């Protein structure tokens, strides 16, 4: 949720942010107007309440013969107060409605849409094979790691089983991520995967892409697409202690996405599925520390990707491709040999004070005054990584070399085709 004081002081910045995102800049002027109406309605209601209070004292001091007329005037004033309070409530509701329509203010991201990202760096060299490489599904099936056919039979399209060493490979990757998170000062959490509407709305997921979310109407609960949602709601309505630095959590959970609008895209294998597991980093910090914390999360992702040894690049995501809560986002994309391109593995977003303002998460500054926190998130490992790990580490005989960092969790060095 946008800060109204920032909006009043910097309307052109917010308008430009809307344009950068490809969203409606006129919402800015609508919100400014609604905010002016709200403040006028508050002033009017306060003035009438003060008048009512003074009138009450006047009645108490009046002679008995004067009171009937004064009481009649008091009733009329009482109705005016009631009407003014109703108008104030309506004005406040309109401001909140418009606030929820305006996305976070973009900070430094390039303008444009999905294809207008800027490549910041390449890490590692894509492998060159002297044989025809197999894609991750063919490898997964021949090695006994992935069973799409039975996943579809049980649950429908875009579902799968990870079987045998496939399950261990995912657990190895997630365990490594969890250990790295703990060593870096993140508290590991296994959060709920069903959340209330206020948590989903507070994190900005009930806007333009709400059709991506699974909803259980009988319970009024949502299945999360990332543990970011539950971790953002963890301190909802609290004043937290940031005197010793950011609060950092790492959520390990299953995640669920409807993949609405992706018909025909990535239908083969486990690149785009309805259910997957993920370790997600989440930080609460002071707003002035948010940019440094964003780089810290990106460095954590670099470290994890380096550990599993896949070639990748980092991109600065364009404003039009940002989620509504993100002011800036960096994606890391791994090389997928059979697609001859890079595909997203992780993202890390600086959400500034946007989510915490909606959720009422604050801290006390050096003067003891409550201020709104900044929040950030970043993926440390997820099921999709198996695609890059399998394809980049395959051998001519159809085997796959297990990255060295995962071997202590796997107990094997090479995954061999099943006979």
mmCIF file of C-alpha atoms in Angstrom, residues 33-210:
data_model
loop_
_atom_site.group_PDB
_atom_site.id
_atom_site.type_symbol
_atom_site.label_atom_id
_atom_site.label_comp_id
_atom_site.label_asym_id
_atom_site.label_seq_id
_atom_site.Cartn_x
_atom_site.Cartn_y
_atom_site.Cartn_z
ATOM 1 C CA UNK A 33 -8.530 13.899 -4.758
ATOM 2 C CA UNK A 34 -10.002 11.176 -2.563
ATOM 3 C CA UNK A 35 -7.399 11.887 0.113
ATOM 4 C CA UNK A 36 -8.329 15.588 0.090
ATOM 5 C CA UNK A 37 -12.003 14.640 0.489
ATOM 6 C CA UNK A 38 -11.075 12.303 3.345
ATOM 7 C CA UNK A 39 -9.130 14.994 5.192
ATOM 8 C CA UNK A 40 -11.947 17.511 4.698
ATOM 9 C CA UNK A 41 -14.478 15.000 6.027
ATOM 10 C CA UNK A 42 -12.306 14.320 9.082
ATOM 11 C CA UNK A 43 -12.010 18.047 9.796
ATOM 12 C CA UNK A 44 -15.758 18.538 9.419
ATOM 13 C CA UNK A 45 -16.601 15.608 11.696
ATOM 14 C CA UNK A 46 -14.103 16.795 14.306
ATOM 15 C CA UNK A 47 -15.522 20.312 14.186
ATOM 16 C CA UNK A 48 -19.097 19.099 14.593
ATOM 17 C CA UNK A 49 -18.144 16.810 17.483
ATOM 18 C CA UNK A 50 -16.460 19.741 19.216
ATOM 19 C CA UNK A 51 -19.570 21.858 18.615
ATOM 20 C CA UNK A 52 -21.749 19.058 19.981
ATOM 21 C CA UNK A 53 -19.615 18.809 23.115
ATOM 22 C CA UNK A 54 -19.797 22.572 23.694
ATOM 23 C CA UNK A 55 -23.549 22.519 23.055
ATOM 24 C CA UNK A 56 -23.947 19.786 25.672
ATOM 25 C CA UNK A 57 -22.249 21.979 28.277
ATOM 26 C CA UNK A 58 -24.517 24.856 27.282
ATOM 27 C CA UNK A 59 -27.616 22.719 27.869
ATOM 28 C CA UNK A 60 -26.292 21.679 31.286
ATOM 29 C CA UNK A 61 -25.870 25.321 32.294
ATOM 30 C CA UNK A 62 -29.184 26.565 30.824
ATOM 31 C CA UNK A 63 -32.292 27.527 32.781
ATOM 32 C CA UNK A 64 -35.104 24.908 32.773
ATOM 33 C CA UNK A 65 -37.318 26.985 30.478
ATOM 34 C CA UNK A 66 -34.499 27.224 27.860
ATOM 35 C CA UNK A 67 -33.712 23.546 27.700
ATOM 36 C CA UNK A 68 -36.537 22.283 25.388
ATOM 37 C CA UNK A 69 -35.417 24.560 22.569
ATOM 38 C CA UNK A 70 -31.777 23.719 23.181
ATOM 39 C CA UNK A 71 -32.519 20.000 23.198
ATOM 40 C CA UNK A 72 -34.239 20.338 19.847
ATOM 41 C CA UNK A 73 -31.117 22.010 18.488
ATOM 42 C CA UNK A 74 -29.008 19.289 20.085
ATOM 43 C CA UNK A 75 -30.926 16.588 18.217
ATOM 44 C CA UNK A 76 -30.354 18.368 14.910
ATOM 45 C CA UNK A 77 -26.638 18.703 15.713
ATOM 46 C CA UNK A 78 -26.496 15.030 16.682
ATOM 47 C CA UNK A 79 -27.820 14.085 13.240
ATOM 48 C CA UNK A 80 -25.258 16.329 11.570
ATOM 49 C CA UNK A 81 -22.482 14.579 13.495
ATOM 50 C CA UNK A 82 -23.870 11.201 12.496
ATOM 51 C CA UNK A 83 -24.006 12.227 8.832
ATOM 52 C CA UNK A 84 -20.488 13.682 8.981
ATOM 53 C CA UNK A 85 -19.101 10.480 10.516
ATOM 54 C CA UNK A 86 -20.796 8.411 7.821
ATOM 55 C CA UNK A 87 -19.290 10.658 5.141
ATOM 56 C CA UNK A 88 -15.873 10.293 6.784
ATOM 57 C CA UNK A 89 -16.207 6.502 6.798
ATOM 58 C CA UNK A 90 -17.153 6.493 3.094
ATOM 59 C CA UNK A 91 -14.261 8.817 2.236
ATOM 60 C CA UNK A 92 -11.778 6.630 4.113
ATOM 61 C CA UNK A 93 -13.087 3.527 2.355
ATOM 62 C CA UNK A 94 -12.617 5.191 -1.044
ATOM 63 C CA UNK A 95 -9.033 6.144 -0.195
ATOM 64 C CA UNK A 96 -8.266 2.567 0.868
ATOM 65 C CA UNK A 97 -9.889 1.185 -2.293
ATOM 66 C CA UNK A 98 -7.702 3.395 -4.497
ATOM 67 C CA UNK A 99 -4.594 2.688 -2.416
ATOM 68 C CA UNK A 100 -5.054 -1.015 -3.119
ATOM 69 C CA UNK A 101 -5.229 -0.305 -6.864
ATOM 70 C CA UNK A 102 -1.853 1.452 -7.048
ATOM 71 C CA UNK A 103 1.217 -0.780 -7.174
ATOM 72 C CA UNK A 104 4.416 -0.126 -5.276
ATOM 73 C CA UNK A 105 6.621 2.703 -6.527
ATOM 74 C CA UNK A 106 9.305 1.356 -8.863
ATOM 75 C CA UNK A 107 12.871 2.001 -7.685
ATOM 76 C CA UNK A 108 15.535 1.800 -10.383
ATOM 77 C CA UNK A 109 13.961 -0.896 -12.559
ATOM 78 C CA UNK A 110 14.066 -0.389 -16.334
ATOM 79 C CA UNK A 111 10.866 0.594 -18.105
ATOM 80 C CA UNK A 112 9.032 -1.860 -20.329
ATOM 81 C CA UNK A 113 7.552 -5.323 -20.134
ATOM 82 C CA UNK A 114 8.601 -8.960 -19.909
ATOM 83 C CA UNK A 115 11.240 -8.719 -22.640
ATOM 84 C CA UNK A 116 12.769 -5.408 -21.539
ATOM 85 C CA UNK A 117 14.950 -6.714 -18.711
ATOM 86 C CA UNK A 118 18.624 -5.801 -18.438
ATOM 87 C CA UNK A 119 21.207 -8.576 -18.114
ATOM 88 C CA UNK A 120 23.517 -7.686 -15.227
ATOM 89 C CA UNK A 121 25.968 -10.589 -15.380
ATOM 90 C CA UNK A 122 26.622 -14.112 -16.618
ATOM 91 C CA UNK A 123 28.087 -16.727 -14.282
ATOM 92 C CA UNK A 124 29.519 -20.014 -15.552
ATOM 93 C CA UNK A 125 29.773 -21.365 -19.076
ATOM 94 C CA UNK A 126 27.005 -23.399 -20.737
ATOM 95 C CA UNK A 127 28.221 -26.971 -21.305
ATOM 96 C CA UNK A 128 29.098 -28.215 -24.770
ATOM 97 C CA UNK A 129 28.088 -31.835 -25.368
ATOM 98 C CA UNK A 130 29.570 -34.189 -27.943
ATOM 99 C CA UNK A 131 26.261 -36.041 -27.940
ATOM 100 C CA UNK A 132 22.585 -35.125 -28.338
ATOM 101 C CA UNK A 133 21.509 -33.985 -24.845
ATOM 102 C CA UNK A 134 18.258 -35.251 -23.364
ATOM 103 C CA UNK A 135 15.757 -32.961 -21.763
ATOM 104 C CA UNK A 136 15.034 -33.169 -18.039
ATOM 105 C CA UNK A 137 11.894 -35.264 -18.444
ATOM 106 C CA UNK A 138 13.552 -37.891 -20.620
ATOM 107 C CA UNK A 139 16.422 -38.016 -18.135
ATOM 108 C CA UNK A 140 14.033 -38.076 -15.191
ATOM 109 C CA UNK A 141 12.066 -40.976 -16.617
ATOM 110 C CA UNK A 142 15.101 -43.043 -17.666
ATOM 111 C CA UNK A 143 16.742 -42.505 -14.265
ATOM 112 C CA UNK A 144 13.544 -43.273 -12.352
ATOM 113 C CA UNK A 145 13.298 -39.768 -10.898
ATOM 114 C CA UNK A 146 10.075 -38.305 -12.350
ATOM 115 C CA UNK A 147 6.718 -39.895 -13.162
ATOM 116 C CA UNK A 148 4.497 -37.454 -15.044
ATOM 117 C CA UNK A 149 2.126 -40.080 -16.407
ATOM 118 C CA UNK A 150 0.963 -41.244 -13.001
ATOM 119 C CA UNK A 151 0.943 -37.697 -11.670
ATOM 120 C CA UNK A 152 -1.515 -36.811 -14.419
ATOM 121 C CA UNK A 153 -3.542 -39.942 -13.718
ATOM 122 C CA UNK A 154 -3.866 -39.062 -10.029
ATOM 123 C CA UNK A 155 -4.257 -35.280 -10.150
ATOM 124 C CA UNK A 156 -4.480 -34.055 -13.765
ATOM 125 C CA UNK A 157 -2.142 -32.121 -16.036
ATOM 126 C CA UNK A 158 0.919 -30.350 -14.621
ATOM 127 C CA UNK A 159 1.164 -32.764 -11.680
ATOM 128 C CA UNK A 160 3.915 -35.334 -11.185
ATOM 129 C CA UNK A 161 5.578 -37.748 -8.792
ATOM 130 C CA UNK A 162 9.204 -37.370 -7.777
ATOM 131 C CA UNK A 163 10.289 -40.960 -7.258
ATOM 132 C CA UNK A 164 13.275 -42.640 -5.624
ATOM 133 C CA UNK A 165 16.418 -40.610 -6.155
ATOM 134 C CA UNK A 166 14.294 -37.839 -7.683
ATOM 135 C CA UNK A 167 12.711 -37.271 -4.278
ATOM 136 C CA UNK A 168 16.142 -37.477 -2.623
ATOM 137 C CA UNK A 169 17.580 -35.006 -5.136
ATOM 138 C CA UNK A 170 14.930 -32.455 -4.259
ATOM 139 C CA UNK A 171 15.374 -33.052 -0.535
ATOM 140 C CA UNK A 172 19.144 -32.737 -0.937
ATOM 141 C CA UNK A 173 18.765 -29.395 -2.687
ATOM 142 C CA UNK A 174 16.270 -28.046 -0.153
ATOM 143 C CA UNK A 175 18.306 -29.315 2.795
ATOM 144 C CA UNK A 176 21.391 -27.583 1.421
ATOM 145 C CA UNK A 177 19.381 -24.381 1.037
ATOM 146 C CA UNK A 178 18.034 -24.679 4.596
ATOM 147 C CA UNK A 179 21.545 -25.199 5.993
ATOM 148 C CA UNK A 180 22.925 -22.234 4.065
ATOM 149 C CA UNK A 181 20.036 -20.092 5.303
ATOM 150 C CA UNK A 182 20.672 -21.076 8.921
ATOM 151 C CA UNK A 183 24.392 -20.396 8.594
ATOM 152 C CA UNK A 184 23.562 -16.930 7.244
ATOM 153 C CA UNK A 185 21.353 -16.093 10.234
ATOM 154 C CA UNK A 186 17.928 -16.990 8.826
ATOM 155 C CA UNK A 187 15.480 -18.776 11.112
ATOM 156 C CA UNK A 188 14.067 -21.837 9.367
ATOM 157 C CA UNK A 189 10.257 -22.004 9.362
ATOM 158 C CA UNK A 190 7.729 -24.552 8.142
ATOM 159 C CA UNK A 191 4.748 -22.209 7.702
ATOM 160 C CA UNK A 192 1.062 -22.878 6.976
ATOM 161 C CA UNK A 193 0.225 -23.268 3.296
ATOM 162 C CA UNK A 194 -3.374 -22.141 3.813
ATOM 163 C CA UNK A 195 -3.795 -18.463 4.684
ATOM 164 C CA UNK A 196 -6.587 -15.990 5.322
ATOM 165 C CA UNK A 197 -7.592 -13.367 2.732
ATOM 166 C CA UNK A 198 -5.973 -10.515 4.674
ATOM 167 C CA UNK A 199 -2.560 -12.194 4.421
ATOM 168 C CA UNK A 200 -2.964 -12.820 0.698
ATOM 169 C CA UNK A 201 -4.220 -9.279 0.046
ATOM 170 C CA UNK A 202 -1.596 -7.784 2.348
ATOM 171 C CA UNK A 203 1.223 -9.239 0.287
ATOM 172 C CA UNK A 204 -0.299 -8.007 -2.980
ATOM 173 C CA UNK A 205 -1.366 -11.329 -4.487
ATOM 174 C CA UNK A 206 -5.099 -10.591 -4.850
ATOM 175 C CA UNK A 207 -4.699 -8.027 -7.607
ATOM 176 C CA UNK A 208 -4.301 -8.577 -11.323
ATOM 177 C CA UNK A 209 -2.985 -12.143 -10.892
ATOM 178 C CA UNK A 210 -5.501 -13.435 -8.370
#
